[in-house]
mmCIF file with all atom_site columns, C-alpha atoms in Angstrom:
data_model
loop_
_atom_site.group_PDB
_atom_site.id
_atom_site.type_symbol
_atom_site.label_atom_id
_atom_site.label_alt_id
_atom_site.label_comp_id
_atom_site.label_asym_id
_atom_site.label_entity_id
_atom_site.label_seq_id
_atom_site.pdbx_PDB_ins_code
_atom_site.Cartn_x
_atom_site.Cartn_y
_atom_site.Cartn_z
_atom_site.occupancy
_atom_site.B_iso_or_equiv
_atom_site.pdbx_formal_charge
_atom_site.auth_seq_id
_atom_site.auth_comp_id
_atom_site.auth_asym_id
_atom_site.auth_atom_id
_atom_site.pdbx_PDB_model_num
ATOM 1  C CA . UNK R 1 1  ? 95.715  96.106  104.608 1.00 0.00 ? 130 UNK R CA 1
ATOM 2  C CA . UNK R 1 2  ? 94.060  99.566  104.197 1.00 0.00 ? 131 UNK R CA 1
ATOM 3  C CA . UNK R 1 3  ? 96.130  100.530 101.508 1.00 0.00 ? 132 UNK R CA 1
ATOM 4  C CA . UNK R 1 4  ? 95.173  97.680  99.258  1.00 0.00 ? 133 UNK R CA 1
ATOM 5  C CA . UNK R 1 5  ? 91.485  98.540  100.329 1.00 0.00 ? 134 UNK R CA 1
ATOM 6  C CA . UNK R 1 6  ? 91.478  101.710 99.443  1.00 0.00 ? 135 UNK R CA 1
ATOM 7  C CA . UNK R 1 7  ? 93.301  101.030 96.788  1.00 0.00 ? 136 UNK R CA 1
ATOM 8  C CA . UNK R 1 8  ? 90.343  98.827  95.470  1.00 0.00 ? 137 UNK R CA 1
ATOM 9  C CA . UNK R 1 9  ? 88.011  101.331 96.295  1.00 0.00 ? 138 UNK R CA 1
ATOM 10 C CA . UNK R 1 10 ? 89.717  104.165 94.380  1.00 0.00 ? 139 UNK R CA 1
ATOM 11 C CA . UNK R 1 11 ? 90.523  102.397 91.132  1.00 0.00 ? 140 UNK R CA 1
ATOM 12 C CA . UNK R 1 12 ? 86.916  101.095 91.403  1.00 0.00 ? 141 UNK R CA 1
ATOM 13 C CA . UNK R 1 13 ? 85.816  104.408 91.298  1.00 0.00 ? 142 UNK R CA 1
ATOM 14 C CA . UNK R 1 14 ? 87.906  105.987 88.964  1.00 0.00 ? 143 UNK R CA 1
ATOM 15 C CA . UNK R 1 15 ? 87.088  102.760 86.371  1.00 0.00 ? 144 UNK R CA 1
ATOM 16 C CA . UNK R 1 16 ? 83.543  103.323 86.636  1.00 0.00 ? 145 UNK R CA 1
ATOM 17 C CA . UNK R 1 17 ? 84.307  107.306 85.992  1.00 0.00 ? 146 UNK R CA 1
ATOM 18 C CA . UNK R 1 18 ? 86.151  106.737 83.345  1.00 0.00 ? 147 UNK R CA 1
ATOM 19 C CA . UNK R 1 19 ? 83.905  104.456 81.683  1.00 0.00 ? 148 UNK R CA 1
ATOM 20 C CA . UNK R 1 20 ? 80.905  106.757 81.970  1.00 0.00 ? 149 UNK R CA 1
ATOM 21 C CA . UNK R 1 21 ? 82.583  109.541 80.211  1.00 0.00 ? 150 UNK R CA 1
ATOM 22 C CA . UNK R 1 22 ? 83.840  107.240 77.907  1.00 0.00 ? 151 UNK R CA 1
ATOM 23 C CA . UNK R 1 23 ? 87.692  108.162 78.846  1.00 0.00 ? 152 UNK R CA 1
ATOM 24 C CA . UNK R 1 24 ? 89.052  105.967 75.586  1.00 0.00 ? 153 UNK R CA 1
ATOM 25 C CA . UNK R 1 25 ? 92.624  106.298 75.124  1.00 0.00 ? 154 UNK R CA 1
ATOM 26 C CA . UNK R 1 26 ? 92.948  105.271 71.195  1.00 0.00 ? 155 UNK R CA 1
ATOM 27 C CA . UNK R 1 27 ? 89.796  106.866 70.597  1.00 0.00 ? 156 UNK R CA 1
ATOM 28 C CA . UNK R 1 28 ? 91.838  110.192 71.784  1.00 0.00 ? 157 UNK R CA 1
ATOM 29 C CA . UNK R 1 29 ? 95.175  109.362 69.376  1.00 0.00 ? 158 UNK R CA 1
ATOM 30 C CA . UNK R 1 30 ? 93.044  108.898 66.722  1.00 0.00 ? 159 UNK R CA 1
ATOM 31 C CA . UNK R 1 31 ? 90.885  112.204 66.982  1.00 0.00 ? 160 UNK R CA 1
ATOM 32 C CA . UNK R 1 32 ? 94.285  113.972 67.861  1.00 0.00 ? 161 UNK R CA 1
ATOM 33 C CA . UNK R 1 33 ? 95.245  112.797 64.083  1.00 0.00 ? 162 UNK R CA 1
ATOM 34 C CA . UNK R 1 34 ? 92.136  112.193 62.060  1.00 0.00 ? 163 UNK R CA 1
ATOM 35 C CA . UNK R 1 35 ? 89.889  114.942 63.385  1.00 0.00 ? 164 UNK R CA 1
ATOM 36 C CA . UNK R 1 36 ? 92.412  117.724 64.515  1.00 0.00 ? 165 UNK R CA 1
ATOM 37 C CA . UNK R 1 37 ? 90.396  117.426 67.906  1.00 0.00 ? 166 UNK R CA 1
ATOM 38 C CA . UNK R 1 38 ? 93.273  117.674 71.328  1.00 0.00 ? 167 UNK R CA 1
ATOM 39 C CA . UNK R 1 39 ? 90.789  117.376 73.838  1.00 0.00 ? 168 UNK R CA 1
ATOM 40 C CA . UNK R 1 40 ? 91.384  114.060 75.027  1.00 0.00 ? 169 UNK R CA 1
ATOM 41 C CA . UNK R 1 41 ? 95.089  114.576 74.324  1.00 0.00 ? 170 UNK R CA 1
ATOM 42 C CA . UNK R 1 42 ? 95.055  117.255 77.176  1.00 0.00 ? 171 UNK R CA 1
ATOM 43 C CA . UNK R 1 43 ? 92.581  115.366 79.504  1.00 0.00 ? 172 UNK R CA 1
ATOM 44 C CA . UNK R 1 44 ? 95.637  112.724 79.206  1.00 0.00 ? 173 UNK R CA 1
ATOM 45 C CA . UNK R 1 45 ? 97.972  115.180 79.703  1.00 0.00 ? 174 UNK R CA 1
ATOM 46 C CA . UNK R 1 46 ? 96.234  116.383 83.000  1.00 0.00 ? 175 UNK R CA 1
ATOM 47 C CA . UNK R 1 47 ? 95.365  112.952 84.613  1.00 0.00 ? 176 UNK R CA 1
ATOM 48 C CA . UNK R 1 48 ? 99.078  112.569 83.864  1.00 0.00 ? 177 UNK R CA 1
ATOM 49 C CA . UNK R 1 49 ? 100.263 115.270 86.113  1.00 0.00 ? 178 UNK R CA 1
ATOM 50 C CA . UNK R 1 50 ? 97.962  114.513 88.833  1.00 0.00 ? 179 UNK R CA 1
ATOM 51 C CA . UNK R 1 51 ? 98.880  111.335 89.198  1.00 0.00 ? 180 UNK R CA 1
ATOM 52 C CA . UNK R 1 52 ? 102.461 112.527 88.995  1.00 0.00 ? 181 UNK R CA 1
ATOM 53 C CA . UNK R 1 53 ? 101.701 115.157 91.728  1.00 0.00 ? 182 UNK R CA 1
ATOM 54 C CA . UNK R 1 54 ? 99.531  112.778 93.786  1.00 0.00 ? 183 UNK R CA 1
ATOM 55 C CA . UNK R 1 55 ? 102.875 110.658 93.779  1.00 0.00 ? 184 UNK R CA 1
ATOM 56 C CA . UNK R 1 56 ? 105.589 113.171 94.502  1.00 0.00 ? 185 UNK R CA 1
ATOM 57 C CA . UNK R 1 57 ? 103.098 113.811 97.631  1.00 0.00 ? 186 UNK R CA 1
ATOM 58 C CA . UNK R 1 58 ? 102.775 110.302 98.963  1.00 0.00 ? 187 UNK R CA 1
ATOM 59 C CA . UNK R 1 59 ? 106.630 109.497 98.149  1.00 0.00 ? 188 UNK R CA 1
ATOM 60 C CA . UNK R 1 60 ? 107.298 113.419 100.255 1.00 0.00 ? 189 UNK R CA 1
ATOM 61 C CA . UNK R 1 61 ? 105.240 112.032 103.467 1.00 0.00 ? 190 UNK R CA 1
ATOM 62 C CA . UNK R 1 62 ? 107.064 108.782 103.410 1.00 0.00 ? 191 UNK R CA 1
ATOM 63 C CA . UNK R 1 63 ? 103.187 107.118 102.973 1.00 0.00 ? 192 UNK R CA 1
ATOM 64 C CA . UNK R 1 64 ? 104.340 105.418 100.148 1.00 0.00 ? 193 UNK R CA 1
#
């Protein structure tokens, strides 16, 4: 029961982050073409392996 509550709490969290910095996916493939601009490419790319490392460490403790 925890787990789905702070799994509510986390994604909360991180939705209402991303919407304040205005974390927009298409908005980011389309600067990456139209504009020449990779920054949101890379802020993908870094959420990417976070989550990715966030994982490997849950999946490692046997927590997940």
């Amino acid at each position: 029961m925890w787990m789905i509550f702070s799994g509510l709490i986390v994604g909360g969290l991180l939705g209402f982050v991303m919407q304040r910095t205005r974390f927009c996916l298409t908005g980011g493939f389309r600067d990456m073409y139209v504009q020449k601009n990779n920054k949101m490419f890379y802020a993908l790319l870094i959420a990417i392996t976070i989550q990715s490392i966030g994982l490997l460490i849950l999946t490692a403790t046997d927590i997940l």
